[in-house]
Short mmCIF file of C-alpha atoms and ligand atoms in Angstrom, two decimals:
data_model
loop_
_atom_site.label_atom_id
_atom_site.label_comp_id
_atom_site.label_asym_id
_atom_site.label_seq_id
_atom_site.Cartn_x
_atom_site.Cartn_y
_atom_site.Cartn_z
CA MET B 1451 99.58 -12.82 50.58
CA SER B 1452 100.99 -12.14 53.84
CA SER B 1453 98.32 -12.64 56.96
CA SER B 1454 98.86 -9.39 57.75
CA PHE B 1455 97.65 -8.16 54.19
CA ARG B 1456 94.24 -10.24 54.11
CA PHE B 1457 93.64 -8.83 57.79
CA VAL B 1458 93.96 -5.31 56.58
CA LEU B 1459 92.42 -5.43 53.30
CA PRO B 1460 88.75 -5.88 55.07
CA ALA B 1461 89.48 -2.58 57.31
CA THR B 1462 90.34 -0.46 54.27
CA LEU B 1463 87.33 -1.09 51.99
CA ALA B 1464 85.13 -0.77 54.85
CA ILE B 1465 86.51 2.81 55.29
CA ALA B 1466 86.54 3.25 51.46
CA ALA B 1467 82.61 2.41 51.70
CA GLN B 1468 82.08 4.80 54.46
CA PHE B 1469 83.66 7.61 52.70
CA GLN B 1470 82.04 6.77 49.38
CA GLY B 1471 78.58 7.01 50.68
CA SER B 1472 79.02 10.27 52.81
CA ASN B 1473 80.15 12.78 50.48
CA ALA B 1474 77.60 14.71 49.13
CA TRP B 1475 74.17 15.08 49.92
CA GLY B 1476 72.90 11.64 49.58
CA ASP B 1477 70.98 10.96 46.36
CA LEU B 1478 67.61 12.21 47.92
CA GLY B 1479 69.05 15.73 48.68
CA HIS B 1480 70.16 15.78 45.11
CA GLN B 1481 67.23 14.75 43.04
CA THR B 1482 65.09 17.18 45.31
CA ILE B 1483 67.21 20.09 44.72
CA GLY B 1484 67.06 18.95 41.12
CA TYR B 1485 63.00 18.84 41.15
CA ILE B 1486 62.76 22.35 43.37
CA ALA B 1487 64.83 23.98 40.10
CA GLN B 1488 62.35 22.08 37.30
CA ASN B 1489 59.38 24.04 39.34
CA PHE B 1490 61.24 27.25 38.64
CA VAL B 1491 63.30 27.50 35.80
CA ASN B 1492 62.13 29.62 32.90
CA SER B 1493 60.65 27.74 29.40
CA THR B 1494 63.96 29.17 27.36
CA THR B 1495 66.27 27.35 30.35
CA GLU B 1496 64.01 23.78 30.58
CA SER B 1497 64.40 24.04 26.53
CA TYR B 1498 68.28 24.70 26.78
CA CYS B 1499 68.89 21.95 29.66
CA GLN B 1500 67.25 19.16 27.97
CA GLY B 1501 68.51 19.58 25.07
CA ILE B 1502 72.05 19.42 26.42
CA LEU B 1503 71.09 16.48 28.56
CA GLY B 1504 69.03 14.83 25.93
CA ILE B 1505 66.30 14.07 28.42
CA THR B 1506 62.65 15.46 27.93
CA ASN B 1507 60.97 14.06 30.67
CA SER B 1508 59.46 14.69 34.17
CA SER B 1509 62.87 14.55 36.09
CA TYR B 1510 65.45 16.05 33.72
CA LEU B 1511 67.39 17.87 36.37
CA ALA B 1512 66.84 15.55 39.27
CA SER B 1513 67.60 12.61 37.62
CA VAL B 1514 71.54 13.77 36.35
CA ALA B 1515 71.73 14.91 39.69
CA THR B 1516 73.75 12.53 41.31
CA TRP B 1517 76.02 11.88 38.47
CA ALA B 1518 78.93 13.68 40.00
CA ASP B 1519 79.33 11.60 42.90
CA THR B 1520 79.23 8.29 40.77
CA TYR B 1521 81.72 9.80 38.14
CA LYS B 1522 84.52 10.56 40.70
CA TYR B 1523 84.82 7.03 41.89
CA THR B 1524 86.04 6.26 38.08
CA SER B 1525 90.03 6.47 36.89
CA ALA B 1526 88.38 8.99 33.98
CA GLY B 1527 86.62 11.40 37.02
CA GLU B 1528 88.81 11.17 40.00
CA TYR B 1529 90.27 14.78 39.26
CA SER B 1530 86.96 15.95 40.17
CA LYS B 1531 86.71 14.90 43.69
CA PRO B 1532 87.87 17.98 44.95
CA TYR B 1533 84.83 19.88 43.20
CA HIS B 1534 82.17 18.40 45.84
CA PHE B 1535 83.58 21.08 48.58
CA ILE B 1536 85.47 23.91 49.74
CA ASP B 1537 87.72 23.48 53.18
CA ALA B 1538 86.77 26.39 55.41
CA GLN B 1539 89.59 26.35 57.76
CA ASP B 1540 87.58 28.79 60.29
CA LYS B 1541 87.28 27.73 64.17
CA PRO B 1542 83.64 26.15 64.70
CA PRO B 1543 81.62 26.48 66.44
CA GLN B 1544 83.24 29.89 68.11
CA THR B 1545 83.92 31.65 64.43
CA CYS B 1546 82.66 30.40 60.92
CA ASN B 1547 83.64 31.75 57.47
CA VAL B 1548 85.02 30.79 54.18
CA ASP B 1549 88.10 32.43 52.63
CA TYR B 1550 88.39 31.47 48.78
CA SER B 1551 92.56 32.03 48.84
CA ARG B 1552 93.07 30.37 51.96
CA ASP B 1553 90.21 27.44 51.74
CA CYS B 1554 89.99 26.20 47.49
CA GLY B 1555 93.33 24.59 47.11
CA ASP B 1556 95.48 23.38 44.83
CA SER B 1557 93.37 21.02 43.17
CA GLY B 1558 90.25 23.01 42.87
CA CYS B 1559 87.14 23.09 45.21
CA SER B 1560 83.31 23.90 44.55
CA ILE B 1561 84.07 27.27 43.43
CA SER B 1562 86.58 26.89 41.08
CA ALA B 1563 84.39 24.23 39.46
CA ILE B 1564 81.41 26.38 39.21
CA LYS B 1565 83.00 29.11 37.38
CA ASN B 1566 85.11 27.00 35.13
CA TYR B 1567 81.76 25.03 34.33
CA THR B 1568 79.32 27.73 34.14
CA ASN B 1569 82.15 29.88 31.72
CA GLN B 1570 82.71 26.34 29.54
CA LEU B 1571 78.19 26.76 29.13
CA LEU B 1572 79.48 30.46 28.08
CA ASP B 1573 82.02 29.49 25.48
CA SER B 1574 80.75 28.98 21.89
CA SER B 1575 84.05 26.61 21.72
CA THR B 1576 82.95 23.88 23.93
CA SER B 1577 81.58 21.10 22.50
CA LYS B 1578 78.61 19.10 23.16
CA LYS B 1579 80.16 16.32 25.33
CA GLU B 1580 81.71 18.70 27.38
CA SER B 1581 78.73 20.91 27.87
CA LEU B 1582 76.70 17.70 29.24
CA ASP B 1583 79.78 16.99 32.10
CA ALA B 1584 79.47 20.68 32.53
CA LEU B 1585 75.60 20.81 33.25
CA MET B 1586 75.08 17.73 35.49
CA PHE B 1587 78.48 19.34 36.93
CA ILE B 1588 76.54 22.96 38.14
CA VAL B 1589 73.49 20.65 38.78
CA HIS B 1590 75.30 18.75 41.41
CA PHE B 1591 77.85 21.36 42.67
CA VAL B 1592 75.33 24.19 43.37
CA GLY B 1593 73.47 21.59 45.78
CA ASP B 1594 76.85 20.64 47.55
CA ILE B 1595 77.59 23.95 48.57
CA HIS B 1596 74.73 24.09 50.64
CA GLN B 1597 75.51 21.01 52.66
CA PRO B 1598 77.01 22.67 55.37
CA LEU B 1599 79.65 20.43 56.08
CA HIS B 1600 80.81 20.63 52.34
CA ASP B 1601 82.02 23.98 53.35
CA GLU B 1602 84.20 23.06 56.25
CA ASN B 1603 87.70 21.55 56.79
CA LEU B 1604 87.22 20.25 60.77
CA ASP B 1605 87.61 16.25 61.07
CA VAL B 1606 87.15 16.14 56.95
CA GLY B 1607 83.72 17.83 57.21
CA GLY B 1608 82.58 15.69 59.68
CA ASN B 1609 83.16 12.54 58.30
CA THR B 1610 85.38 11.57 61.52
CA ILE B 1611 83.38 12.62 63.80
CA ASP B 1612 81.27 9.16 65.00
CA VAL B 1613 77.69 9.63 65.50
CA THR B 1614 74.93 7.43 66.60
CA TYR B 1615 71.75 7.81 64.84
CA ASN B 1616 68.82 5.87 65.29
CA GLY B 1617 70.95 3.53 67.16
CA GLU B 1618 73.41 3.03 64.40
CA SER B 1619 77.10 3.78 64.62
CA THR B 1620 78.02 6.46 61.46
CA ASN B 1621 79.39 9.95 61.44
CA LEU B 1622 78.42 13.36 61.62
CA HIS B 1623 78.68 14.44 57.68
CA HIS B 1624 76.38 11.66 56.67
CA ILE B 1625 73.20 12.43 58.93
CA TRP B 1626 73.76 15.39 57.47
CA ASP B 1627 74.02 14.29 53.90
CA THR B 1628 71.59 11.51 54.15
CA ASN B 1629 70.01 10.24 57.22
CA MET B 1630 68.30 13.51 58.10
CA PRO B 1631 66.62 14.51 55.03
CA GLU B 1632 65.28 11.33 54.27
CA GLU B 1633 63.93 10.69 57.48
CA ASP B 1634 61.88 13.98 56.99
CA ALA B 1635 61.12 13.35 53.46
CA GLY B 1636 59.97 9.78 54.54
CA GLY B 1637 61.93 7.58 52.04
CA TYR B 1638 64.92 7.84 49.44
CA SER B 1639 63.33 7.15 46.18
CA LEU B 1640 63.14 9.65 42.99
CA SER B 1641 59.20 9.83 43.93
CA ASP B 1642 60.09 10.70 47.45
CA ALA B 1643 62.15 13.56 46.58
CA LYS B 1644 59.73 14.82 43.82
CA ALA B 1645 57.29 15.05 46.80
CA TYR B 1646 59.69 16.41 49.02
CA ALA B 1647 60.88 19.16 46.60
CA SER B 1648 56.91 20.22 45.84
CA MET B 1649 56.62 20.69 49.70
CA LEU B 1650 59.59 22.64 49.54
CA THR B 1651 58.61 24.60 46.45
CA GLU B 1652 54.88 25.56 48.13
CA ARG B 1653 56.61 26.99 50.90
CA ILE B 1654 59.26 29.09 48.42
CA LYS B 1655 56.14 30.14 46.76
CA SER B 1656 53.45 31.11 48.74
CA GLY B 1657 54.45 29.44 52.48
CA GLN B 1658 57.16 30.03 55.16
CA TYR B 1659 60.21 30.97 53.03
CA ALA B 1660 57.92 33.58 50.39
CA SER B 1661 58.82 36.75 51.86
CA ASN B 1662 62.32 35.94 51.51
CA SER B 1663 63.44 33.57 48.84
CA SER B 1664 63.90 36.90 46.79
CA SER B 1665 66.72 37.70 48.76
CA TRP B 1666 68.48 34.48 48.22
CA LEU B 1667 69.26 35.64 44.92
CA ASP B 1668 71.24 38.84 46.12
CA GLY B 1669 74.62 39.21 44.46
CA MET B 1670 73.99 36.61 41.67
CA ASP B 1671 75.89 37.79 38.86
CA ILE B 1672 76.47 35.56 35.74
CA THR B 1673 79.66 37.22 34.70
CA ASP B 1674 81.34 36.29 38.45
CA PRO B 1675 80.46 33.22 39.01
CA GLU B 1676 83.38 32.82 42.00
CA SER B 1677 81.54 35.72 43.99
CA SER B 1678 78.37 34.35 43.46
CA SER B 1679 79.00 30.50 44.74
CA MET B 1680 81.34 32.42 47.57
CA ILE B 1681 78.19 33.93 48.82
CA TRP B 1682 76.07 30.34 48.89
CA ALA B 1683 78.96 28.74 50.71
CA SER B 1684 79.55 31.44 53.12
CA ASP B 1685 75.50 31.56 53.68
CA ALA B 1686 75.59 27.77 54.31
CA ASN B 1687 79.05 27.94 56.26
CA THR B 1688 77.33 29.86 59.07
CA TYR B 1689 75.54 27.24 59.77
CA VAL B 1690 78.16 24.76 60.81
CA CYS B 1691 78.26 27.24 63.80
CA SER B 1692 74.80 28.04 64.25
CA THR B 1693 73.69 24.61 64.04
CA VAL B 1694 75.81 21.90 62.99
CA LEU B 1695 78.34 21.98 65.87
CA GLU B 1696 76.40 24.04 68.30
CA PRO B 1697 75.86 21.34 71.01
CA GLY B 1698 79.91 21.12 70.80
CA LEU B 1699 81.46 17.47 70.07
CA SER B 1700 80.83 16.29 73.57
CA TYR B 1701 77.16 16.37 73.31
CA ILE B 1702 77.46 15.31 69.55
CA GLU B 1703 79.32 12.08 70.02
CA ASN B 1704 77.61 10.61 73.13
CA ASN B 1705 73.90 11.12 72.39
CA ASP B 1706 71.44 9.61 69.58
CA LEU B 1707 71.16 12.42 67.33
CA SER B 1708 67.90 10.97 65.76
CA GLY B 1709 65.99 13.16 68.96
CA ASN B 1710 66.71 16.74 69.91
CA TYR B 1711 69.39 17.27 67.35
CA TYR B 1712 67.42 16.32 64.77
CA ALA B 1713 64.49 18.86 65.55
CA THR B 1714 67.06 21.63 65.75
CA SER B 1715 68.60 20.42 62.68
CA GLN B 1716 64.94 19.86 60.20
CA PRO B 1717 64.35 23.58 59.70
CA VAL B 1718 67.60 24.35 59.06
CA PHE B 1719 68.16 21.65 55.91
CA GLU B 1720 64.98 22.14 54.95
CA GLU B 1721 65.68 25.59 54.32
CA LEU B 1722 68.95 24.87 52.68
CA ILE B 1723 67.63 22.30 50.12
CA ALA B 1724 65.29 24.86 49.31
CA ARG B 1725 68.01 27.91 48.65
CA ALA B 1726 70.02 25.18 46.63
CA GLY B 1727 67.19 24.59 44.24
CA TYR B 1728 66.03 28.07 44.36
CA ARG B 1729 69.13 29.36 43.55
CA LEU B 1730 69.72 26.44 40.89
CA ALA B 1731 67.01 27.65 38.86
CA ALA B 1732 67.89 31.22 39.03
CA TRP B 1733 71.89 30.50 37.96
CA LEU B 1734 70.36 27.93 35.07
CA ASP B 1735 68.40 30.72 34.04
CA LEU B 1736 71.07 33.13 33.53
CA ILE B 1737 73.31 30.42 31.68
CA ALA B 1738 70.58 29.95 29.47
CA ALA B 1739 70.26 33.72 28.67
CA ASN B 1740 73.82 34.13 28.00
CA ALA B 1741 74.81 30.72 26.04
CA PRO B 1742 75.64 30.86 22.58
CA SER B 1743 73.08 29.66 20.55
CA SER B 1744 75.10 26.73 18.86
CA SER B 1745 75.15 25.02 22.67
C1 NAG Z 866 64.00 10.63 32.70
O1 NAG Z 866 65.07 9.84 31.96
C2 NAG Z 866 66.01 9.58 32.30
C3 NAG Z 866 67.12 9.25 31.39
O2 NAG Z 866 66.77 8.34 30.54
C4 NAG Z 866 65.88 8.42 33.46
O3 NAG Z 866 66.82 7.89 34.20
C5 NAG Z 866 64.75 8.59 34.87
O4 NAG Z 866 64.84 7.57 35.40
C6 NAG Z 866 63.46 9.34 33.56
N1 NAG Z 866 62.48 9.64 34.58
C7 NAG Z 866 61.28 9.43 34.70
C8 NAG Z 866 60.47 9.75 35.64
O5 NAG Z 866 60.87 8.29 34.39
C1 NAG Z 867 87.90 22.80 34.28
O1 NAG Z 867 87.41 21.81 33.51
C2 NAG Z 867 88.27 20.84 32.75
C3 NAG Z 867 87.27 19.73 32.15
O2 NAG Z 867 86.53 18.88 33.60
C4 NAG Z 867 89.36 20.38 33.49
O3 NAG Z 867 90.25 19.57 32.40
C5 NAG Z 867 90.01 21.67 34.03
O4 NAG Z 867 91.14 20.69 34.67
C6 NAG Z 867 89.25 22.44 34.82
N1 NAG Z 867 89.92 23.67 35.39
C7 NAG Z 867 89.72 24.19 36.22
C8 NAG Z 867 91.00 25.28 36.91
O5 NAG Z 867 89.11 23.52 37.50
C1 NAG Z 868 63.95 36.63 56.73
O1 NAG Z 868 65.31 36.88 57.05
C2 NAG Z 868 65.37 37.97 57.82
C3 NAG Z 868 66.69 38.59 57.48
O2 NAG Z 868 67.72 37.56 57.05
C4 NAG Z 868 65.35 36.98 58.66
O3 NAG Z 868 65.59 38.08 59.97
C5 NAG Z 868 64.00 36.71 59.24
O4 NAG Z 868 63.44 35.74 60.35
C6 NAG Z 868 63.12 35.59 57.81
N1 NAG Z 868 62.29 35.60 57.88
C7 NAG Z 868 61.55 34.33 57.69
C8 NAG Z 868 60.04 34.20 57.64
O5 NAG Z 868 62.44 33.36 57.72
C1 NAG Z 869 64.72 33.35 31.34
O1 NAG Z 869 65.29 33.84 32.67
C2 NAG Z 869 66.55 34.87 32.34
C3 NAG Z 869 67.21 35.25 32.99
O2 NAG Z 869 66.20 35.97 33.94
C4 NAG Z 869 65.64 35.95 31.43
O3 NAG Z 869 66.95 36.65 30.69
C5 NAG Z 869 64.60 35.75 30.07
O4 NAG Z 869 64.32 36.47 29.22
C6 NAG Z 869 63.78 34.47 30.64
N1 NAG Z 869 63.27 33.67 29.67
C7 NAG Z 869 61.76 33.56 29.77
C8 NAG Z 869 61.11 33.09 28.31
O5 NAG Z 869 61.23 34.46 30.39
ZN1 ZN Z 870 78.84 15.77 45.52
#
């Protein structure tokens, strides 16, 4: 073994570890979205999902919401890596937009994945094992779509933008996935996710989101999963311009983002997590209502 090999390997592993932890809302974000969806799905959908998952406890969606982030690092699941994002080739912070034919890519994206796995669940020839994976993928990808940097090509969705947060070196993608939501929720356990979801659920039912939450479902059409999920991706992508990159790269790279940047971002990621959970519930209701009775 050459000395240069021994020198290079740790650096490669460090980069791999950094990317591994930073490719989705962290566990807390996904579990919160799972719990919010559980709070809104109707009784038919609850039985339908519990039947496919083989889980009937109080975290049946929350506890499977992070599976896709583990699966993509296995050799069997490597094909699913591109399904966690769509790389909008826009020009933030001046111009934000998502264009399916420009941005989806030959190996697929979050939008093509929602379409594929939704259609699998609606198809009576899909096996039990395929239905299980399809449902767990949908629970995860509807979450990912609502993290603005999962709808952005620039700097690998912000993964290569180095930032400081609470004195720690990390990257912009990671603080949106993990640091900022965990700070807001006050932790990262399943019970923290449940409490955070309860807070956001109350806002949807009777608090500050109540007057607008029905409009979050505009354009949702089970016969057209591509246009439905493009609405969600375009919605989240607008915040890349208005919030995520709004202060400019020089500010973002040279200030600790746990101060003013966090304060400005907090209402945005809170509402996006709420929208993700509410839309996931409505999408699962449509799937369950249209699924073949055999599944
Ligand atoms: C529910 O069951 C799943 C699967 O066995 C498990 O991972 C999860 O921790 C359970 N949730 C609770 C709240 O016990
Ligand atoms: C649909 O999902 C199956 C199962 O994961 C996968 O093998 C196939 O490549 C997917 N097709 C598309 C177009 O994404
Ligand atoms: C509701 O949505 C409208 C249109 O998007 C927006 O102008 C308004 O500020 C929203 N209201 C609340 C309470 O968020
Ligand atoms: C659940 O939601 C679906 C889709 O909106 C609807 O068709 C179905 O009637 C609902 N079921 C119940 C039990 O409310
Ligand atoms: Zn993901």
